[in-house]
mmCIF file of N, CA and C in Angstrom:
data_model
loop_
_atom_site.group_PDB
_atom_site.id
_atom_site.type_symbol
_atom_site.label_atom_id
_atom_site.label_comp_id
_atom_site.label_asym_id
_atom_site.label_seq_id
_atom_site.Cartn_x
_atom_site.Cartn_y
_atom_site.Cartn_z
ATOM 1 N N MET A 1 0.963 -1.405 0.063
ATOM 2 C CA MET A 1 -0.392 0.097 -0.033
ATOM 3 C C MET A 1 1.079 1.142 0.415
ATOM 4 N N SER A 2 0.667 1.849 -0.893
ATOM 5 C CA SER A 2 1.635 3.334 -0.777
ATOM 6 C C SER A 2 0.532 4.027 -0.060
ATOM 7 N N ALA A 3 1.414 5.298 0.365
ATOM 8 C CA ALA A 3 1.198 6.203 1.526
ATOM 9 C C ALA A 3 0.454 7.491 0.652
ATOM 10 N N LYS A 4 -0.732 8.054 0.683
ATOM 11 C CA LYS A 4 -1.342 9.011 -0.102
ATOM 12 C C LYS A 4 -0.755 10.365 0.708
ATOM 13 N N VAL A 5 -0.650 11.408 -0.198
ATOM 14 C CA VAL A 5 -0.208 12.750 0.425
ATOM 15 C C VAL A 5 -1.245 13.810 0.245
ATOM 16 N N ALA A 6 -1.475 14.410 1.347
ATOM 17 C CA ALA A 6 -2.419 15.555 1.560
ATOM 18 C C ALA A 6 -1.738 17.026 1.798
ATOM 19 N N THR A 7 -2.324 17.945 1.170
ATOM 20 C CA THR A 7 -1.927 19.267 1.289
ATOM 21 C C THR A 7 -2.495 19.910 1.779
ATOM 22 N N PHE A 8 -1.989 21.120 2.652
ATOM 23 C CA PHE A 8 -2.744 22.129 3.591
ATOM 24 C C PHE A 8 -2.225 23.236 3.622
ATOM 25 N N PRO A 9 -2.953 24.284 3.963
ATOM 26 C CA PRO A 9 -2.597 25.680 3.766
ATOM 27 C C PRO A 9 -1.168 26.238 4.703
ATOM 28 N N LEU A 10 -0.427 26.788 4.374
ATOM 29 C CA LEU A 10 1.113 27.339 5.264
ATOM 30 C C LEU A 10 0.373 27.422 6.495
ATOM 31 N N ASP A 11 -0.522 27.920 7.040
ATOM 32 C CA ASP A 11 -0.805 28.082 8.571
ATOM 33 C C ASP A 11 -1.372 27.344 9.218
ATOM 34 N N THR A 12 -1.526 25.855 8.286
ATOM 35 C CA THR A 12 -1.943 24.830 9.432
ATOM 36 C C THR A 12 -0.739 24.512 10.477
ATOM 37 N N ASP A 13 -1.549 23.918 11.551
ATOM 38 C CA ASP A 13 -0.610 23.512 12.720
ATOM 39 C C ASP A 13 -0.760 21.965 12.542
ATOM 40 N N LEU A 14 0.345 21.465 11.996
ATOM 41 C CA LEU A 14 0.450 19.960 11.897
ATOM 42 C C LEU A 14 1.857 19.444 12.024
ATOM 43 N N GLU A 15 1.678 18.245 12.812
ATOM 44 C CA GLU A 15 3.157 17.655 13.207
ATOM 45 C C GLU A 15 2.773 15.977 13.147
ATOM 46 N N ASP A 16 3.802 15.205 12.713
ATOM 47 C CA ASP A 16 3.703 13.628 12.797
ATOM 48 C C ASP A 16 2.986 13.167 14.012
ATOM 49 N N GLY A 17 2.086 12.479 13.259
ATOM 50 C CA GLY A 17 1.335 11.629 14.297
ATOM 51 C C GLY A 17 -0.094 12.422 14.657
ATOM 52 N N ASP A 18 -0.477 13.433 14.096
ATOM 53 C CA ASP A 18 -1.506 14.140 14.431
ATOM 54 C C ASP A 18 -2.391 13.577 13.640
ATOM 55 N N LEU A 19 -3.676 13.420 14.033
ATOM 56 C CA LEU A 19 -4.884 12.791 13.807
ATOM 57 C C LEU A 19 -5.785 13.822 12.766
ATOM 58 N N ILE A 20 -6.103 13.268 11.274
ATOM 59 C CA ILE A 20 -6.972 14.281 10.478
ATOM 60 C C ILE A 20 -8.136 13.404 10.245
ATOM 61 N N GLU A 21 -9.243 14.503 10.129
ATOM 62 C CA GLU A 21 -10.679 13.790 10.267
ATOM 63 C C GLU A 21 -11.081 14.238 8.995
ATOM 64 N N GLN A 22 -11.865 13.379 7.993
ATOM 65 C CA GLN A 22 -12.440 13.810 6.507
ATOM 66 C C GLN A 22 -13.535 13.336 7.183
ATOM 67 N N ARG A 23 -14.478 14.249 6.671
ATOM 68 C CA ARG A 23 -16.273 13.809 6.633
ATOM 69 C C ARG A 23 -16.318 13.336 5.071
ATOM 70 N N LEU A 24 -17.082 12.224 4.932
ATOM 71 C CA LEU A 24 -17.384 11.446 3.657
ATOM 72 C C LEU A 24 -18.950 12.052 3.462
ATOM 73 N N PRO A 25 -19.326 12.005 2.395
ATOM 74 C CA PRO A 25 -20.669 12.313 1.677
ATOM 75 C C PRO A 25 -21.786 11.283 2.484
ATOM 76 N N SER A 26 -21.251 10.224 2.813
ATOM 77 C CA SER A 26 -22.239 9.268 3.464
ATOM 78 C C SER A 26 -22.282 9.472 4.791
ATOM 79 N N GLY A 27 -21.741 10.524 5.362
ATOM 80 C CA GLY A 27 -21.921 10.992 6.783
ATOM 81 C C GLY A 27 -20.704 10.283 7.623
ATOM 82 N N LYS A 28 -20.045 9.349 7.136
ATOM 83 C CA LYS A 28 -18.958 8.732 8.028
ATOM 84 C C LYS A 28 -17.691 9.558 8.251
ATOM 85 N N ALA A 29 -16.959 9.283 9.505
ATOM 86 C CA ALA A 29 -15.556 10.070 9.656
ATOM 87 C C ALA A 29 -14.434 9.380 9.520
ATOM 88 N N LYS A 30 -13.817 9.510 8.574
ATOM 89 C CA LYS A 30 -12.709 8.839 8.347
ATOM 90 C C LYS A 30 -11.568 9.459 8.439
ATOM 91 N N LEU A 31 -10.677 8.657 9.423
ATOM 92 C CA LEU A 31 -9.364 9.324 10.367
ATOM 93 C C LEU A 31 -8.040 8.596 9.533
ATOM 94 N N TYR A 32 -7.430 9.718 9.725
ATOM 95 C CA TYR A 32 -5.749 9.610 8.791
ATOM 96 C C TYR A 32 -4.740 9.930 10.133
ATOM 97 N N ARG A 33 -3.904 9.603 10.076
ATOM 98 C CA ARG A 33 -2.473 9.928 10.794
ATOM 99 C C ARG A 33 -1.360 10.299 10.023
ATOM 100 N N ALA A 34 -1.204 11.717 10.233
ATOM 101 C CA ALA A 34 -0.315 12.322 9.676
ATOM 102 C C ALA A 34 1.119 11.916 9.812
ATOM 103 N N THR A 35 1.797 11.939 8.856
ATOM 104 C CA THR A 35 3.644 11.238 8.876
ATOM 105 C C THR A 35 4.355 11.936 7.806
ATOM 106 N N ARG A 36 5.660 12.052 8.121
ATOM 107 C CA ARG A 36 6.519 13.043 7.135
ATOM 108 C C ARG A 36 5.847 14.642 6.598
ATOM 109 N N VAL A 37 5.344 15.007 7.557
ATOM 110 C CA VAL A 37 5.205 16.764 7.632
ATOM 111 C C VAL A 37 6.128 17.366 7.234
ATOM 112 N N THR A 38 5.827 18.039 5.847
ATOM 113 C CA THR A 38 6.725 18.938 5.474
ATOM 114 C C THR A 38 6.240 20.618 5.315
ATOM 115 N N TYR A 39 7.019 21.311 5.540
ATOM 116 C CA TYR A 39 6.528 22.565 5.538
ATOM 117 C C TYR A 39 7.226 23.543 4.130
ATOM 118 N N HIS A 40 6.405 23.609 3.002
ATOM 119 C CA HIS A 40 7.156 24.219 1.974
ATOM 120 C C HIS A 40 6.849 25.756 2.172
ATOM 121 N N SER A 41 8.171 26.350 2.776
ATOM 122 C CA SER A 41 8.136 28.171 2.876
ATOM 123 C C SER A 41 9.172 28.522 2.551
ATOM 124 N N GLN A 42 10.016 28.025 1.854
ATOM 125 C CA GLN A 42 11.246 28.418 1.448
ATOM 126 C C GLN A 42 11.285 29.956 0.489
ATOM 127 N N ARG A 43 12.074 30.776 0.884
ATOM 128 C CA ARG A 43 12.259 32.248 0.311
ATOM 129 C C ARG A 43 11.874 32.055 -1.091
ATOM 130 N N GLY A 44 11.474 32.954 -1.680
ATOM 131 C CA GLY A 44 11.540 32.867 -3.251
ATOM 132 C C GLY A 44 10.348 32.130 -3.786
ATOM 133 N N LEU A 45 10.056 31.030 -3.076
ATOM 134 C CA LEU A 45 8.712 30.046 -3.465
ATOM 135 C C LEU A 45 7.410 31.080 -4.072
ATOM 136 N N PRO A 46 6.798 30.771 -4.747
ATOM 137 C CA PRO A 46 5.526 31.809 -5.372
ATOM 138 C C PRO A 46 4.372 31.421 -4.045
ATOM 139 N N ALA A 47 3.686 32.130 -3.582
ATOM 140 C CA ALA A 47 2.505 32.297 -2.534
ATOM 141 C C ALA A 47 1.564 30.788 -2.797
ATOM 142 N N SER A 48 1.658 30.936 -4.109
ATOM 143 C CA SER A 48 0.719 29.549 -4.647
ATOM 144 C C SER A 48 1.513 28.243 -4.180
ATOM 145 N N ALA A 49 2.866 28.222 -4.067
ATOM 146 C CA ALA A 49 3.494 26.992 -3.995
ATOM 147 C C ALA A 49 3.812 26.726 -2.288
ATOM 148 N N GLN A 50 3.622 27.898 -1.428
ATOM 149 C CA GLN A 50 3.537 27.544 -0.256
ATOM 150 C C GLN A 50 2.635 26.735 0.552
ATOM 151 N N ARG A 51 3.288 25.763 1.127
ATOM 152 C CA ARG A 51 2.048 24.785 1.339
ATOM 153 C C ARG A 51 2.609 23.752 2.460
ATOM 154 N N VAL A 52 1.824 22.994 3.325
ATOM 155 C CA VAL A 52 2.244 21.973 4.118
ATOM 156 C C VAL A 52 1.875 20.479 3.535
ATOM 157 N N THR A 53 2.595 19.727 3.477
ATOM 158 C CA THR A 53 2.517 18.609 3.058
ATOM 159 C C THR A 53 2.517 17.310 3.837
ATOM 160 N N ALA A 54 1.820 16.162 3.956
ATOM 161 C CA ALA A 54 1.846 15.171 4.639
ATOM 162 C C ALA A 54 1.351 14.029 3.982
ATOM 163 N N GLU A 55 2.595 12.684 4.239
ATOM 164 C CA GLU A 55 2.020 11.764 3.701
ATOM 165 C C GLU A 55 0.754 10.790 4.890
ATOM 166 N N ILE A 56 -0.176 10.600 4.540
ATOM 167 C CA ILE A 56 -1.619 10.204 5.560
ATOM 168 C C ILE A 56 -1.491 8.705 5.482
ATOM 169 N N GLU A 57 -2.198 8.020 6.477
ATOM 170 C CA GLU A 57 -2.255 6.765 6.188
ATOM 171 C C GLU A 57 -3.703 6.527 7.056
ATOM 172 N N PRO A 58 -4.546 5.708 6.408
ATOM 173 C CA PRO A 58 -5.920 5.577 7.349
ATOM 174 C C PRO A 58 -5.815 4.961 8.566
ATOM 175 N N VAL A 59 -6.387 5.311 9.462
ATOM 176 C CA VAL A 59 -6.318 4.723 10.957
ATOM 177 C C VAL A 59 -7.867 3.932 10.946
ATOM 178 N N MET A 60 -8.903 4.648 11.026
ATOM 179 C CA MET A 60 -10.110 4.032 11.200
ATOM 180 C C MET A 60 -11.383 4.669 10.630
ATOM 181 N N THR A 61 -12.427 3.984 10.035
ATOM 182 C CA THR A 61 -13.676 4.684 9.674
ATOM 183 C C THR A 61 -14.709 3.975 10.504
ATOM 184 N N ARG A 62 -15.408 5.130 11.138
ATOM 185 C CA ARG A 62 -16.663 5.147 12.080
ATOM 186 C C ARG A 62 -17.993 5.234 11.237
ATOM 187 N N PRO A 63 -18.876 4.239 11.606
ATOM 188 C CA PRO A 63 -19.973 4.394 11.095
ATOM 189 C C PRO A 63 -20.814 5.837 11.629
ATOM 190 N N ALA A 64 -21.573 6.293 10.631
ATOM 191 C CA ALA A 64 -22.131 7.613 11.254
ATOM 192 C C ALA A 64 -23.145 7.367 12.126
ATOM 193 N N PRO A 65 -23.309 8.439 13.686
ATOM 194 C CA PRO A 65 -24.287 7.938 14.305
ATOM 195 C C PRO A 65 -25.736 8.004 13.395
ATOM 196 N N ALA A 66 -26.527 6.921 14.352
ATOM 197 C CA ALA A 66 -27.889 6.710 13.454
ATOM 198 C C ALA A 66 -28.831 7.996 13.775
ATOM 199 N N ASP A 67 -29.305 8.225 12.553
ATOM 200 C CA ASP A 67 -30.203 9.535 12.531
ATOM 201 C C ASP A 67 -31.394 9.401 13.513
ATOM 202 N N ARG A 68 -31.983 8.071 13.682
ATOM 203 C CA ARG A 68 -32.995 7.645 14.639
ATOM 204 C C ARG A 68 -32.747 6.566 15.191
ATOM 205 N N ARG A 69 -33.466 6.263 16.332
ATOM 206 C CA ARG A 69 -33.329 5.061 17.363
ATOM 207 C C ARG A 69 -33.910 4.254 17.073
ATOM 208 N N VAL A 70 -33.114 2.789 16.886
ATOM 209 C CA VAL A 70 -33.958 1.704 16.532
ATOM 210 C C VAL A 70 -33.692 0.351 17.786
ATOM 211 N N GLU A 71 -34.728 0.232 18.360
ATOM 212 C CA GLU A 71 -34.765 -0.835 19.510
ATOM 213 C C GLU A 71 -34.491 -1.992 19.009
ATOM 214 N N ILE A 72 -33.349 -2.719 19.461
ATOM 215 C CA ILE A 72 -33.196 -4.327 19.124
ATOM 216 C C ILE A 72 -33.708 -5.203 20.469
ATOM 217 N N GLY A 73 -34.840 -5.918 20.146
ATOM 218 C CA GLY A 73 -34.999 -6.589 21.333
ATOM 219 C C GLY A 73 -34.295 -7.486 21.945
ATOM 220 N N GLY A 74 -34.222 -7.500 23.124
ATOM 221 C CA GLY A 74 -33.228 -8.483 23.814
ATOM 222 C C GLY A 74 -31.690 -7.583 23.654
ATOM 223 N N MET A 75 -31.403 -6.662 23.210
ATOM 224 C CA MET A 75 -30.454 -5.887 23.379
ATOM 225 C C MET A 75 -30.255 -4.985 24.500
ATOM 226 N N HIS A 76 -28.688 -4.939 24.848
ATOM 227 C CA HIS A 76 -28.673 -3.923 25.832
ATOM 228 C C HIS A 76 -28.861 -2.259 25.333
ATOM 229 N N PRO A 77 -29.249 -1.620 25.959
ATOM 230 C CA PRO A 77 -29.780 -0.220 25.357
ATOM 231 C C PRO A 77 -28.482 0.606 24.473
ATOM 232 N N THR A 78 -27.299 0.224 25.077
ATOM 233 C CA THR A 78 -26.089 0.595 24.340
ATOM 234 C C THR A 78 -25.750 0.333 23.178
ATOM 235 N N VAL A 79 -25.976 -1.075 22.772
ATOM 236 C CA VAL A 79 -25.961 -1.389 21.523
ATOM 237 C C VAL A 79 -27.062 -1.461 20.493
ATOM 238 N N SER A 80 -28.283 -1.272 21.250
ATOM 239 C CA SER A 80 -29.254 -0.825 20.484
ATOM 240 C C SER A 80 -29.005 0.801 19.689
ATOM 241 N N GLN A 81 -28.620 1.619 20.620
ATOM 242 C CA GLN A 81 -28.581 2.823 20.106
ATOM 243 C C GLN A 81 -27.362 2.872 19.257
ATOM 244 N N ALA A 82 -26.266 2.157 19.472
ATOM 245 C CA ALA A 82 -25.303 2.217 18.499
ATOM 246 C C ALA A 82 -25.540 1.671 17.089
ATOM 247 N N ALA A 83 -26.210 0.358 17.277
ATOM 248 C CA ALA A 83 -26.322 -0.365 15.954
ATOM 249 C C ALA A 83 -27.939 -0.408 15.481
ATOM 250 N N GLY A 84 -28.764 -0.268 16.163
ATOM 251 C CA GLY A 84 -30.049 -0.345 15.990
ATOM 252 C C GLY A 84 -30.516 0.042 14.405
ATOM 253 N N ALA A 85 -30.249 1.232 14.065
ATOM 254 C CA ALA A 85 -30.823 1.771 13.072
ATOM 255 C C ALA A 85 -29.821 1.427 11.595
ATOM 256 N N LEU A 86 -28.412 0.899 11.901
ATOM 257 C CA LEU A 86 -27.848 0.116 11.017
ATOM 258 C C LEU A 86 -28.506 -1.333 10.396
ATOM 259 N N PHE A 87 -28.384 -1.752 11.652
ATOM 260 C CA PHE A 87 -29.027 -3.345 11.436
ATOM 261 C C PHE A 87 -30.582 -3.515 10.956
ATOM 262 N N ALA A 88 -31.492 -2.306 11.202
ATOM 263 C CA ALA A 88 -32.600 -2.185 10.554
ATOM 264 C C ALA A 88 -32.616 -2.009 9.291
ATOM 265 N N ASP A 89 -31.572 -1.242 8.701
ATOM 266 C CA ASP A 89 -31.763 -0.624 7.477
ATOM 267 C C ASP A 89 -30.909 -1.651 6.648
ATOM 268 N N GLY A 90 -30.195 -2.963 6.991
ATOM 269 C CA GLY A 90 -29.662 -3.969 6.251
ATOM 270 C C GLY A 90 -28.097 -4.148 6.232
ATOM 271 N N HIS A 91 -27.609 -3.009 7.147
ATOM 272 C CA HIS A 91 -26.104 -2.710 7.055
ATOM 273 C C HIS A 91 -25.334 -3.672 8.277
ATOM 274 N N TYR A 92 -25.370 -4.751 8.184
ATOM 275 C CA TYR A 92 -25.116 -5.863 9.226
ATOM 276 C C TYR A 92 -23.857 -5.929 9.657
ATOM 277 N N SER A 93 -22.791 -5.829 8.539
ATOM 278 C CA SER A 93 -21.354 -5.803 9.117
ATOM 279 C C SER A 93 -21.221 -4.300 9.864
ATOM 280 N N LYS A 94 -21.757 -3.170 9.341
ATOM 281 C CA LYS A 94 -21.725 -2.133 9.869
ATOM 282 C C LYS A 94 -22.032 -2.026 11.499
ATOM 283 N N ALA A 95 -23.405 -2.612 11.575
ATOM 284 C CA ALA A 95 -24.040 -2.536 12.718
ATOM 285 C C ALA A 95 -23.394 -3.249 13.764
ATOM 286 N N VAL A 96 -22.526 -4.460 13.240
ATOM 287 C CA VAL A 96 -21.686 -5.638 14.207
ATOM 288 C C VAL A 96 -20.655 -4.540 14.587
ATOM 289 N N LEU A 97 -20.013 -3.906 13.802
ATOM 290 C CA LEU A 97 -18.674 -3.252 14.229
ATOM 291 C C LEU A 97 -19.087 -2.087 15.111
ATOM 292 N N ALA A 98 -20.430 -1.392 14.870
ATOM 293 C CA ALA A 98 -20.584 0.032 15.865
ATOM 294 C C ALA A 98 -21.180 -0.578 17.020
ATOM 295 N N ALA A 99 -21.838 -1.890 16.869
ATOM 296 C CA ALA A 99 -21.882 -2.497 18.467
ATOM 297 C C ALA A 99 -20.732 -2.706 19.024
ATOM 298 N N PHE A 100 -19.805 -3.333 18.605
ATOM 299 C CA PHE A 100 -18.391 -3.865 19.304
ATOM 300 C C PHE A 100 -17.737 -2.464 19.329
ATOM 301 N N GLN A 101 -17.941 -1.370 18.884
ATOM 302 C CA GLN A 101 -16.925 -0.457 19.163
ATOM 303 C C GLN A 101 -17.556 0.061 20.657
ATOM 304 N N ALA A 102 -19.172 0.257 20.671
ATOM 305 C CA ALA A 102 -19.983 0.868 21.579
ATOM 306 C C ALA A 102 -19.448 0.198 22.795
ATOM 307 N N VAL A 103 -19.232 -1.549 22.907
ATOM 308 C CA VAL A 103 -19.142 -2.257 24.313
ATOM 309 C C VAL A 103 -17.859 -1.872 24.569
ATOM 310 N N GLU A 104 -16.882 -1.900 23.519
ATOM 311 C CA GLU A 104 -15.216 -1.698 23.890
ATOM 312 C C GLU A 104 -15.300 -0.269 24.223
ATOM 313 N N LEU A 105 -16.036 0.818 23.873
ATOM 314 C CA LEU A 105 -15.756 2.093 24.522
ATOM 315 C C LEU A 105 -16.058 2.161 26.183
ATOM 316 N N GLN A 106 -17.416 1.532 26.584
ATOM 317 C CA GLN A 106 -17.851 1.102 27.820
ATOM 318 C C GLN A 106 -16.734 0.647 28.690
ATOM 319 N N VAL A 107 -16.408 -0.673 28.104
ATOM 320 C CA VAL A 107 -15.378 -1.276 29.063
ATOM 321 C C VAL A 107 -14.312 -0.554 29.016
ATOM 322 N N GLN A 108 -13.851 0.166 28.276
ATOM 323 C CA GLN A 108 -12.669 1.122 28.548
ATOM 324 C C GLN A 108 -13.160 2.275 29.502
ATOM 325 N N THR A 109 -14.060 2.641 29.601
ATOM 326 C CA THR A 109 -14.738 3.874 30.226
ATOM 327 C C THR A 109 -14.636 3.275 31.661
ATOM 328 N N LYS A 110 -15.191 1.854 31.891
ATOM 329 C CA LYS A 110 -15.439 1.464 33.409
ATOM 330 C C LYS A 110 -14.131 0.918 33.776
ATOM 331 N N SER A 111 -13.401 0.442 32.958
ATOM 332 C CA SER A 111 -12.015 -0.131 33.519
ATOM 333 C C SER A 111 -11.052 0.790 33.621
ATOM 334 N N GLY A 112 -11.282 1.952 33.071
ATOM 335 C CA GLY A 112 -9.923 2.756 33.206
ATOM 336 C C GLY A 112 -8.785 2.568 32.377
ATOM 337 N N LEU A 113 -8.912 1.495 31.386
ATOM 338 C CA LEU A 113 -7.646 0.760 30.729
ATOM 339 C C LEU A 113 -7.945 1.690 29.302
ATOM 340 N N THR A 114 -6.841 1.686 28.310
ATOM 341 C CA THR A 114 -6.915 2.204 27.031
ATOM 342 C C THR A 114 -6.607 1.205 25.871
ATOM 343 N N GLU A 115 -6.127 0.152 26.574
ATOM 344 C CA GLU A 115 -6.224 -1.334 25.567
ATOM 345 C C GLU A 115 -7.334 -1.495 24.778
ATOM 346 N N THR A 116 -7.310 -2.178 23.683
ATOM 347 C CA THR A 116 -8.367 -2.441 22.764
ATOM 348 C C THR A 116 -8.749 -4.044 22.415
ATOM 349 N N GLY A 117 -9.487 -4.495 21.856
ATOM 350 C CA GLY A 117 -9.750 -5.725 21.523
ATOM 351 C C GLY A 117 -9.493 -6.659 22.620
ATOM 352 N N VAL A 118 -9.089 -7.959 22.323
ATOM 353 C CA VAL A 118 -8.717 -9.199 23.283
ATOM 354 C C VAL A 118 -8.032 -8.800 24.305
ATOM 355 N N PRO A 119 -6.734 -7.980 24.081
ATOM 356 C CA PRO A 119 -6.202 -7.521 25.575
ATOM 357 C C PRO A 119 -7.077 -6.686 26.358
ATOM 358 N N LEU A 120 -7.638 -5.877 25.942
ATOM 359 C CA LEU A 120 -8.500 -5.132 26.776
ATOM 360 C C LEU A 120 -9.361 -6.325 27.740
ATOM 361 N N MET A 121 -10.167 -6.977 27.147
ATOM 362 C CA MET A 121 -11.030 -7.902 27.532
ATOM 363 C C MET A 121 -10.492 -8.792 28.532
ATOM 364 N N HIS A 122 -9.079 -9.074 28.284
ATOM 365 C CA HIS A 122 -8.635 -10.024 29.270
ATOM 366 C C HIS A 122 -8.323 -9.273 30.339
ATOM 367 N N ARG A 123 -7.535 -8.186 30.397
ATOM 368 C CA ARG A 123 -7.134 -7.526 31.507
ATOM 369 C C ARG A 123 -8.806 -7.003 32.342
ATOM 370 N N THR A 124 -9.553 -6.639 31.723
ATOM 371 C CA THR A 124 -10.765 -6.287 32.268
ATOM 372 C C THR A 124 -11.797 -7.509 33.163
ATOM 373 N N LEU A 125 -11.665 -8.496 32.378
ATOM 374 C CA LEU A 125 -12.673 -9.622 32.746
ATOM 375 C C LEU A 125 -11.830 -10.557 33.396
ATOM 376 N N ASN A 126 -10.523 -10.667 33.698
ATOM 377 C CA ASN A 126 -9.781 -11.703 34.429
ATOM 378 C C ASN A 126 -10.180 -11.878 36.094
ATOM 379 N N PRO A 127 -10.567 -13.083 35.921
ATOM 380 C CA PRO A 127 -11.012 -13.376 37.304
ATOM 381 C C PRO A 127 -9.984 -13.431 38.398
ATOM 382 N N GLN A 128 -8.800 -13.264 38.349
ATOM 383 C CA GLN A 128 -7.782 -12.994 39.257
ATOM 384 C C GLN A 128 -7.423 -11.440 39.527
ATOM 385 N N SER A 129 -7.758 -10.706 38.678
ATOM 386 C CA SER A 129 -7.493 -9.402 38.585
ATOM 387 C C SER A 129 -8.490 -8.685 37.799
ATOM 388 N N ALA A 130 -9.822 -8.954 37.924
ATOM 389 C CA ALA A 130 -10.771 -7.869 37.133
ATOM 390 C C ALA A 130 -11.010 -6.948 37.439
ATOM 391 N N ARG A 131 -10.731 -5.820 36.379
ATOM 392 C CA ARG A 131 -11.213 -4.580 36.512
ATOM 393 C C ARG A 131 -12.472 -3.849 36.808
ATOM 394 N N ILE A 132 -13.657 -4.765 36.411
ATOM 395 C CA ILE A 132 -14.771 -4.554 36.579
ATOM 396 C C ILE A 132 -15.390 -5.611 37.218
ATOM 397 N N GLU A 133 -16.085 -5.211 38.433
ATOM 398 C CA GLU A 133 -16.440 -6.220 39.426
ATOM 399 C C GLU A 133 -17.791 -6.803 38.990
ATOM 400 N N ARG A 134 -17.920 -7.974 39.232
ATOM 401 C CA ARG A 134 -19.093 -8.679 38.943
ATOM 402 C C ARG A 134 -19.387 -9.505 40.291
ATOM 403 N N SER A 135 -20.632 -9.452 40.761
ATOM 404 C CA SER A 135 -20.820 -10.426 41.750
ATOM 405 C C SER A 135 -21.663 -11.721 41.008
ATOM 406 N N SER A 136 -21.822 -12.784 42.017
ATOM 407 C CA SER A 136 -22.095 -14.242 41.973
ATOM 408 C C SER A 136 -23.718 -13.957 41.498
ATOM 409 N N THR A 137 -24.430 -12.883 41.401
ATOM 410 C CA THR A 137 -25.900 -12.555 41.313
ATOM 411 C C THR A 137 -26.127 -11.991 40.108
ATOM 412 N N ASN A 138 -24.920 -11.663 39.069
ATOM 413 C CA ASN A 138 -24.971 -11.050 38.092
ATOM 414 C C ASN A 138 -24.106 -11.500 36.875
ATOM 415 N N ALA A 139 -23.762 -12.812 37.186
ATOM 416 C CA ALA A 139 -23.121 -13.600 36.341
ATOM 417 C C ALA A 139 -23.632 -13.748 35.150
ATOM 418 N N GLY A 140 -22.995 -13.358 33.947
ATOM 419 C CA GLY A 140 -23.659 -13.774 32.808
ATOM 420 C C GLY A 140 -24.625 -12.344 32.220
ATOM 421 N N ARG A 141 -24.675 -11.550 32.972
ATOM 422 C CA ARG A 141 -25.643 -10.361 33.149
ATOM 423 C C ARG A 141 -24.583 -9.246 32.025
ATOM 424 N N SER A 142 -25.072 -7.879 32.088
ATOM 425 C CA SER A 142 -24.486 -7.277 31.115
ATOM 426 C C SER A 142 -23.593 -6.327 32.235
ATOM 427 N N LEU A 143 -22.416 -6.075 31.430
ATOM 428 C CA LEU A 143 -21.513 -5.193 32.650
ATOM 429 C C LEU A 143 -21.369 -3.788 31.989
ATOM 430 N N ILE A 144 -22.026 -3.631 30.880
ATOM 431 C CA ILE A 144 -22.259 -2.322 30.359
ATOM 432 C C ILE A 144 -23.477 -1.475 30.606
#
């Protein structure tokens, strides 16, 4: 995969590692990370050539928040809010991703951890050092 290059006005405050958000016509927000940021402001350059360039690499695309709320029977309200409308509209893979992201965010918030995916769940739910307390009366119930 080759890196893409983005161009910005010279007065843009941009450094390596900064995140750049691009709003897509579909309503999604696509995130990129800036690398190899270069300021082109040498003396003698025409004003039109003075700019900031950066190689950008995609970070993540998140589904747009649903415009309406659709309840999914038997689902936790957090999951329904995040994925209900997508699911109802037949966007099943996007609904699953949105539901996963909502659950992951809740687990990060409640545990105080910043990991993601399997490492987050292992550290959070490890019986020897659980970061979210579960009592025997709510085993198997929602933690979010």
